[in-house]
Coordinates of N, CA and C in Angstrom, one line a residue:
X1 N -6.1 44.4 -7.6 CA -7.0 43.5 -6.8 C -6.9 43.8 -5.3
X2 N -7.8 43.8 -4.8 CA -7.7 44.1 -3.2 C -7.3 43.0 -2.1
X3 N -6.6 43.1 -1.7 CA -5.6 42.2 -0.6 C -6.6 41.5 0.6
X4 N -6.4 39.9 0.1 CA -7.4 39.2 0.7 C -6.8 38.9 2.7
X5 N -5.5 39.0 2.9 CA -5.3 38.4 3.5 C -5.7 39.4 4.6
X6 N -5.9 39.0 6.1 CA -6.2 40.0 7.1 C -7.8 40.7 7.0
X7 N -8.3 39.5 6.0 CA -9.8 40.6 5.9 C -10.8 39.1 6.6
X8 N -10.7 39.1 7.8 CA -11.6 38.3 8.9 C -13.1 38.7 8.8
X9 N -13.8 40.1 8.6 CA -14.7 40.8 8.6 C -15.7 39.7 8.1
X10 N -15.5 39.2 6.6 CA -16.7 38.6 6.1 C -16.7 36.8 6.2
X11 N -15.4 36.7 6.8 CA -15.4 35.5 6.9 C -16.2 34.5 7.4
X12 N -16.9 33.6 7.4 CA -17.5 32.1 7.7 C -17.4 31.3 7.7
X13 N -17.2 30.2 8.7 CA -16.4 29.0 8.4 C -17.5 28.5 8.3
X14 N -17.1 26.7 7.6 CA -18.2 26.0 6.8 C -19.5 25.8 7.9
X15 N -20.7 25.5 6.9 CA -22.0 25.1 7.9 C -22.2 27.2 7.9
X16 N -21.4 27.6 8.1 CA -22.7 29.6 8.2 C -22.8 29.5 9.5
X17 N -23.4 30.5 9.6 CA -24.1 30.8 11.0 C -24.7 29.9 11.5
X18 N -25.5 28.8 10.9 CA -26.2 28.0 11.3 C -25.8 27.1 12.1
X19 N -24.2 26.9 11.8 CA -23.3 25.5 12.4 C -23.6 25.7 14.1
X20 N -23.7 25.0 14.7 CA -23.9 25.0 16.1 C -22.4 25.4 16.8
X21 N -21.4 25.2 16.7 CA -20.4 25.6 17.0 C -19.7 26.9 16.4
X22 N -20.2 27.4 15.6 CA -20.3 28.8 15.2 C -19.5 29.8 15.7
X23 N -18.2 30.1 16.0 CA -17.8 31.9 16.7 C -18.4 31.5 18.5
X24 N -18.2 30.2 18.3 CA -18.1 29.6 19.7 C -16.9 29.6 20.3
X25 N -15.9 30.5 21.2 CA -14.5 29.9 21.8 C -14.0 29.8 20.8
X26 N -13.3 28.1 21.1 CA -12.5 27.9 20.4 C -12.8 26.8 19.1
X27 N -14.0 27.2 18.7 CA -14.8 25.6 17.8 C -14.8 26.6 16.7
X28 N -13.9 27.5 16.4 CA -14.3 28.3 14.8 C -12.6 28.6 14.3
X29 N -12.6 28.7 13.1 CA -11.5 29.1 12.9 C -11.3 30.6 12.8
X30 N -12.2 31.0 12.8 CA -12.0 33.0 12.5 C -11.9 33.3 14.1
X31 N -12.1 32.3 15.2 CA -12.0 33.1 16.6 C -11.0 33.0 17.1
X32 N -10.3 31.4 16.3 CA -8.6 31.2 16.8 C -7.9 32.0 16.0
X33 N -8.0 32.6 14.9 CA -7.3 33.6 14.4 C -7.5 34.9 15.3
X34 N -8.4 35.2 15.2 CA -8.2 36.5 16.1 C -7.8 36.4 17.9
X35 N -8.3 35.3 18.3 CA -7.4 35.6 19.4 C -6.1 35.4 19.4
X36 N -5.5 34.5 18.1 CA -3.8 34.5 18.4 C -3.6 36.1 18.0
X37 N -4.1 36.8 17.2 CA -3.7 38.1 16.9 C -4.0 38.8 18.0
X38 N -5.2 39.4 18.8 CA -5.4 40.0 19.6 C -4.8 39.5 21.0
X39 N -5.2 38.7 21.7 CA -4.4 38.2 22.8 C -2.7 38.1 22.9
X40 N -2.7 37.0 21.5 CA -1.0 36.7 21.0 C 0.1 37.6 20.7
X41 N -0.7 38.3 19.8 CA 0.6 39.3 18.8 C 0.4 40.7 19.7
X42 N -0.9 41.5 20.3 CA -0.6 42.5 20.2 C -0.9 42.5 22.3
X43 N -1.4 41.6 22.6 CA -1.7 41.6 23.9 C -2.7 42.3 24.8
X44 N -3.4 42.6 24.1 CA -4.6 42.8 24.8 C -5.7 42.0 25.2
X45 N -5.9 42.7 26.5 CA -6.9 41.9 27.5 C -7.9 42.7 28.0
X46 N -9.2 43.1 27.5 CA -9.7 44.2 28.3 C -10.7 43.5 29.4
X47 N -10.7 43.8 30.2 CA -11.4 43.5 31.4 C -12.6 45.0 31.8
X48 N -12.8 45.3 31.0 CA -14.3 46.2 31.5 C -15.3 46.1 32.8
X49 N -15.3 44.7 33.3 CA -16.1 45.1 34.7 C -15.5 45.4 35.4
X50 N -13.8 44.9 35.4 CA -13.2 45.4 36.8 C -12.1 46.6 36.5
X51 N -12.8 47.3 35.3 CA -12.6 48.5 35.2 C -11.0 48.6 34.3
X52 N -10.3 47.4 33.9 CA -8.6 47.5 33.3 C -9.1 46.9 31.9
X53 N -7.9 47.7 31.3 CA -7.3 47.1 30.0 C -6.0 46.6 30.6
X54 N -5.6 45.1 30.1 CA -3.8 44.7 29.9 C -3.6 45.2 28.1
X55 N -2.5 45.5 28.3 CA -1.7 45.7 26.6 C 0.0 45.2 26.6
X56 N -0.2 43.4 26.1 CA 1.4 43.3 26.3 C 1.6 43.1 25.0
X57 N 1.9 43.6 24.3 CA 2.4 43.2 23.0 C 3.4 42.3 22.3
X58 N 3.2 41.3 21.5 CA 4.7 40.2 21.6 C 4.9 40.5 19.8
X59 N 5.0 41.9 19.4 CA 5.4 41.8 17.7 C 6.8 41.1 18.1
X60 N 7.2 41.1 16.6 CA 8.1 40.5 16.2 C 9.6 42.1 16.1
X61 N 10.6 41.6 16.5 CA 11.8 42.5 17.0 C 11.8 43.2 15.7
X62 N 11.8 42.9 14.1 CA 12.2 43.0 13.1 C 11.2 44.2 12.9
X63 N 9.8 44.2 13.0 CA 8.6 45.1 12.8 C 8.7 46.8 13.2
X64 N 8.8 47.6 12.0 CA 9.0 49.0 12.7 C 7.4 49.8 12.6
X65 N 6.3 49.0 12.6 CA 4.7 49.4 13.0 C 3.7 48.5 12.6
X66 N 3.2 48.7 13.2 CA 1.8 47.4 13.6 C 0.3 48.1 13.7
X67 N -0.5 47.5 13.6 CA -2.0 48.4 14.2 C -3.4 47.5 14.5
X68 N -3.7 47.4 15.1 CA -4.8 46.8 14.8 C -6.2 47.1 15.7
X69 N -7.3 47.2 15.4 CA -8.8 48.0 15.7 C -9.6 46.8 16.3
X70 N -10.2 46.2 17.4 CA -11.2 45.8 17.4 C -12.1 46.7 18.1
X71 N -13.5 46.0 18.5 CA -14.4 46.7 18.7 C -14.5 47.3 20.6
X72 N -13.7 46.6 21.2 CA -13.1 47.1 22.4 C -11.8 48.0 22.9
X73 N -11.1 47.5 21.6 CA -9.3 48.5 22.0 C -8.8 48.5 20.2
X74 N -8.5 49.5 20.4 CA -7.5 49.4 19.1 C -5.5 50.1 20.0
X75 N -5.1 49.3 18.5 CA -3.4 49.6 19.4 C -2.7 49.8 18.2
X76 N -1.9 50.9 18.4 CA -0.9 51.2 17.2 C 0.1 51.3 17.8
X77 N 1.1 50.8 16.8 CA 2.9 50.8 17.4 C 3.8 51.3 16.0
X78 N 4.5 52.1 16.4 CA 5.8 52.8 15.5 C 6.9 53.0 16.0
X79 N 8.0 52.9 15.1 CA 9.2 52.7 16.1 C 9.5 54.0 15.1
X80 N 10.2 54.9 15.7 CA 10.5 56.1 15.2 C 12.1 56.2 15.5
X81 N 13.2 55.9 15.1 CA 14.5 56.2 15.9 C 14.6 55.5 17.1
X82 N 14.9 56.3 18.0 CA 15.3 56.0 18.9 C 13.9 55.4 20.1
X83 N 12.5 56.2 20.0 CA 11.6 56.2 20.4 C 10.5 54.9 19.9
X84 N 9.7 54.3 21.1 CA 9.0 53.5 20.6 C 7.6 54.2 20.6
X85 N 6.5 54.0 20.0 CA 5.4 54.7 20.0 C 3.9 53.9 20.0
X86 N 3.3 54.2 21.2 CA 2.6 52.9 21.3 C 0.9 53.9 21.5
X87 N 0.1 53.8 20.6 CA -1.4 55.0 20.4 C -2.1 53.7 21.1
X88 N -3.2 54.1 22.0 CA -3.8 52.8 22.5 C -5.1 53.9 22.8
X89 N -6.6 53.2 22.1 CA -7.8 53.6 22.3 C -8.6 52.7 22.9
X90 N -9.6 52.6 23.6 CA -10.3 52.1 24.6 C -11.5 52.9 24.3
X91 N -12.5 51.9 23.9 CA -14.1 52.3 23.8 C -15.1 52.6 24.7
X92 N -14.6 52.6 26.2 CA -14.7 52.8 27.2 C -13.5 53.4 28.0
X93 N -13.6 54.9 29.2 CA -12.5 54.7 30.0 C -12.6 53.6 30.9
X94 N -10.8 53.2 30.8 CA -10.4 52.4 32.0 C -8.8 52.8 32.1
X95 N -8.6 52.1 33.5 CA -7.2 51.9 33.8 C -6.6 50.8 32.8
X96 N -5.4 51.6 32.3 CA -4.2 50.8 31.4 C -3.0 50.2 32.0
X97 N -2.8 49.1 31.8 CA -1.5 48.3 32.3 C -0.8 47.8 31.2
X98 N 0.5 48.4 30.9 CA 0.8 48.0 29.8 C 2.2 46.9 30.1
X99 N 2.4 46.4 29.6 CA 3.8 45.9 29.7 C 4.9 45.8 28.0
X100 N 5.7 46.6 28.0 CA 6.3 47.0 27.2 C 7.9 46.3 26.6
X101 N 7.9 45.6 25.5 CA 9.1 45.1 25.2 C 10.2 46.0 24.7
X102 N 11.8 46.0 25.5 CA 12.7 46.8 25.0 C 13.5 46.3 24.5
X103 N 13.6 46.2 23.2 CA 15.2 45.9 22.4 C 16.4 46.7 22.2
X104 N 16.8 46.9 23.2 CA 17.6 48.1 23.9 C 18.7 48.0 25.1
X105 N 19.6 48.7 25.4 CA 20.2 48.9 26.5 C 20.0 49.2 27.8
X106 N 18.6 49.9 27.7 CA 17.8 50.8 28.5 C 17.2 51.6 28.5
X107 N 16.7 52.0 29.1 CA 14.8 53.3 28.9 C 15.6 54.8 29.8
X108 N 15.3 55.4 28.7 CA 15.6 56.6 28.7 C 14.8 57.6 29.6
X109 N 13.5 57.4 28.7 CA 12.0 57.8 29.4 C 11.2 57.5 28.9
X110 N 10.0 57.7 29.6 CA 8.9 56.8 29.4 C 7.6 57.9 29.7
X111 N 6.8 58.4 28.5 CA 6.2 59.5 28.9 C 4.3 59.0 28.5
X112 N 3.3 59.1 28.7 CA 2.1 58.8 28.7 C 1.2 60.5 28.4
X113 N 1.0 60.5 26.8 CA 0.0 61.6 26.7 C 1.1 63.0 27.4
X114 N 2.1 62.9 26.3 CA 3.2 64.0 26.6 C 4.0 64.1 28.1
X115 N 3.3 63.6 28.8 CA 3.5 63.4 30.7 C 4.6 62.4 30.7
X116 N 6.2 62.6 31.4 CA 6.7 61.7 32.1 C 5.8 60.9 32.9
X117 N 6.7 59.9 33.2 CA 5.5 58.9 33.9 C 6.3 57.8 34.5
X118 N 6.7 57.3 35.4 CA 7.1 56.4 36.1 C 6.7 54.9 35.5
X119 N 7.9 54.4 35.6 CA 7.9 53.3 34.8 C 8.7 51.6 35.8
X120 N 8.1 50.7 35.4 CA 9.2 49.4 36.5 C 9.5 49.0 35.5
X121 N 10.8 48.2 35.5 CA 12.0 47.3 34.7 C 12.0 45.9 35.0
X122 N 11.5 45.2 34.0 CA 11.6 43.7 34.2 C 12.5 43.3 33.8
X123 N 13.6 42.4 34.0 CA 15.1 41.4 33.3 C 13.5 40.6 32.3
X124 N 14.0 40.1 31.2 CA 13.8 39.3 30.4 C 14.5 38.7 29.4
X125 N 14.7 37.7 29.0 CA 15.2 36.5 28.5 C 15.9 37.5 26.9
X126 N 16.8 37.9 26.7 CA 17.5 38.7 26.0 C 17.1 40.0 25.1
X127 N 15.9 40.9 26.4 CA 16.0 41.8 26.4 C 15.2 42.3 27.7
X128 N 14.4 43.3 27.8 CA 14.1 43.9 29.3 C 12.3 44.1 28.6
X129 N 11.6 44.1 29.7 CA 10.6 44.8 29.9 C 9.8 45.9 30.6
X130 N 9.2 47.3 30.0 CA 8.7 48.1 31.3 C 7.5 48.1 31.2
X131 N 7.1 48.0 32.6 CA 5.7 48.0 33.2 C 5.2 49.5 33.0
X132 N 3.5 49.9 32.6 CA 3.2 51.1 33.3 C 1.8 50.9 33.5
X133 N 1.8 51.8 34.4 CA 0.4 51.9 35.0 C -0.5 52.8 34.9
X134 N -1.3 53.1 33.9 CA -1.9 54.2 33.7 C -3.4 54.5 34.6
X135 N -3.6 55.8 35.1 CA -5.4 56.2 35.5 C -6.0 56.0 34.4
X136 N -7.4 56.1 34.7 CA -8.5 55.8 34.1 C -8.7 56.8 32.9
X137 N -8.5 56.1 31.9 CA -9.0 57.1 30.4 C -9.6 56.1 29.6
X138 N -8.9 56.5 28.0 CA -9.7 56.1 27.0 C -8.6 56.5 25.6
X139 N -7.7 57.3 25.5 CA -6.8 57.4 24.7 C -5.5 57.4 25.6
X140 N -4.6 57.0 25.2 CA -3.1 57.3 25.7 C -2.2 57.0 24.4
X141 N -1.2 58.2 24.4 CA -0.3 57.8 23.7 C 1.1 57.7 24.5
X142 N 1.7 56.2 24.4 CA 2.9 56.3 24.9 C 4.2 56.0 24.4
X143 N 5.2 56.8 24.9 CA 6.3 57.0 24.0 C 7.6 56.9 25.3
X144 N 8.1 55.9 24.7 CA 9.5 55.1 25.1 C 10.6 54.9 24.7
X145 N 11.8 56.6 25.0 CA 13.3 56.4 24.7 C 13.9 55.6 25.3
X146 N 14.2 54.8 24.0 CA 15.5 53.8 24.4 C 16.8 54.0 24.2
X147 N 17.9 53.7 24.8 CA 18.9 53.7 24.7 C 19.8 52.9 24.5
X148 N 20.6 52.8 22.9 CA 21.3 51.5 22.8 C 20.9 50.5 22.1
X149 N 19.8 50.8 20.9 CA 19.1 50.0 20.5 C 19.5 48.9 19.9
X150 N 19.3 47.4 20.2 CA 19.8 46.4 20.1 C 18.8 45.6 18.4
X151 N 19.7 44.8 17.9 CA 19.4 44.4 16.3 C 18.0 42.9 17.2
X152 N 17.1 42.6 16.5 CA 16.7 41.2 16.7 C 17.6 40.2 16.8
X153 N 17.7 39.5 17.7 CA 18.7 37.9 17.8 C 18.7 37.2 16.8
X154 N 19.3 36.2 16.6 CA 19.1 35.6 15.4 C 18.3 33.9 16.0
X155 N 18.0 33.3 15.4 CA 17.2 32.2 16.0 C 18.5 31.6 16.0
X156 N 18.3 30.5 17.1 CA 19.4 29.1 17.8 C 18.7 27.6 17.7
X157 N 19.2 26.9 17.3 CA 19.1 25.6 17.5 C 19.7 24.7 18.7
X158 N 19.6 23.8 19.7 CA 20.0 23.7 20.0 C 19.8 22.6 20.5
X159 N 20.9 21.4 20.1 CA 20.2 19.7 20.8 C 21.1 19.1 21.3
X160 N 20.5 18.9 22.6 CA 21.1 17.8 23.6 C 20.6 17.0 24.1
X161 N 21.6 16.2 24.9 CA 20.6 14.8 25.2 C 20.3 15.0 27.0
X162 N 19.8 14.4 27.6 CA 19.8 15.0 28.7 C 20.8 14.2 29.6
X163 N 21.1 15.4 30.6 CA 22.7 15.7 31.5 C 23.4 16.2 30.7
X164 N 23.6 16.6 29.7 CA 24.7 17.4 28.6 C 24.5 18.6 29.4
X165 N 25.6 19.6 29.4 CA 26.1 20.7 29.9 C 25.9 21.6 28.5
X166 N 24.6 23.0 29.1 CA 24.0 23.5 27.7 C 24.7 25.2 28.8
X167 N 25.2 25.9 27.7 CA 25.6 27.7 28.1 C 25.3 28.6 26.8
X168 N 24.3 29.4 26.8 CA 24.3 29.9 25.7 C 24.9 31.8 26.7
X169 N 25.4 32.8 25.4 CA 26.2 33.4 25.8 C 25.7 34.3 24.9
X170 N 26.2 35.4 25.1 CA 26.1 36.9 24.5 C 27.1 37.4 24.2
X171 N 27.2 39.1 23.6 CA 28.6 39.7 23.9 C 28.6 40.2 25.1
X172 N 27.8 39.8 26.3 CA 28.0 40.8 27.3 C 28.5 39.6 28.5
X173 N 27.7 38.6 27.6 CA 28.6 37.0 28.5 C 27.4 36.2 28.7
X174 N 27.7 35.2 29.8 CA 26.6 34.1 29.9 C 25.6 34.5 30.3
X175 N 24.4 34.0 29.7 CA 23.2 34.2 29.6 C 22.2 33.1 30.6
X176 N 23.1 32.0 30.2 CA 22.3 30.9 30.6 C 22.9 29.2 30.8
X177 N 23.1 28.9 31.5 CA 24.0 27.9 31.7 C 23.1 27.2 32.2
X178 N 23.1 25.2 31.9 CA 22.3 24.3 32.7 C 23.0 23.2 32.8
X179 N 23.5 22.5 33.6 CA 24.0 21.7 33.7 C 23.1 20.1 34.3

């Protein structure tokens, strides 16, 4: 049998086309799905009149490839070893901004369509992020050695009442302390 789930293509929510709120925003359920997937999961934002694509991607740490096509960008991710691998197409050229999650020690190199490429380092909340800034195309493939590759965290619970003294910690030490 063919695998229903992820098949949005023929979908319609009740009332058809007809419904006046129809694939309006946020009044459909096939448009809140796809923008938590497109916006949410894989982070894309294309902006075609002022000439950019954003591509922030938020998969999940555990995921070693992802892909997904719409009719403005498609984005594919593979984690190969040590290397992350991020295919990104654009149905129009534009400038790419990507912002990149590292579960890692640190970025080795960071290369765009076989080209090193200059890259910025953001601290983030238990792990790092790199910026890059790509000229104006339409395909890029980018590939990101990491060094030190770190496991996914495990989820934390954590309840207090307020004025309680809260420190959560790492093996590398405190992370975060509030008093």
């Amino acid at each position: 049998p063919k695998a229903a789930y992820g098949n949005i293509k023929n979908y319609l929510s009740p009332g058809g086309l007809s419904h006046p709120a129809c694939s309006i925003d946020f009044n459909d359920v096939t448009t809140m799905f796809c923008r938590a997937s497109v916006e949410g999961l894989f982070g894309c934002r294309p902006d075609y009149p002022a000439g950019i694509v954003h591509v922030e991607p938020a998969l999940p740490t555990a995921w070693d490839k992802a892909a997904l096509r719409t009719p403005d960008v498609s984005v594919a991710f593979r984690r190969n070893g040590a290397k992350d691998v991020y295919e990104i197409e654009l149905t129009r050229p534009a400038r790419l901004m990507v912002r990149l999650p590292v579960h890692a020690g640190g970025v080795k190199l960071v290369t765009v369509n076989g080209t090193e490429t200059g890259h910025r380092w953001e601290p983030w909340f238990g792990f790092g992020m790199v910026h890059v800034e790509v000229a104006k195309g339409s395909r890029f493939t980018i590939e990101m050695e990491v060094d030190g590759r770190r496991s996914p965290g495990t989820e934390m619970r954590v309840v207090k009442k307020a004025g309680d003294r809260l420190e959560l910690a790492s093996a590398d030490g405190p992370i975060l302390e509030i008093k």
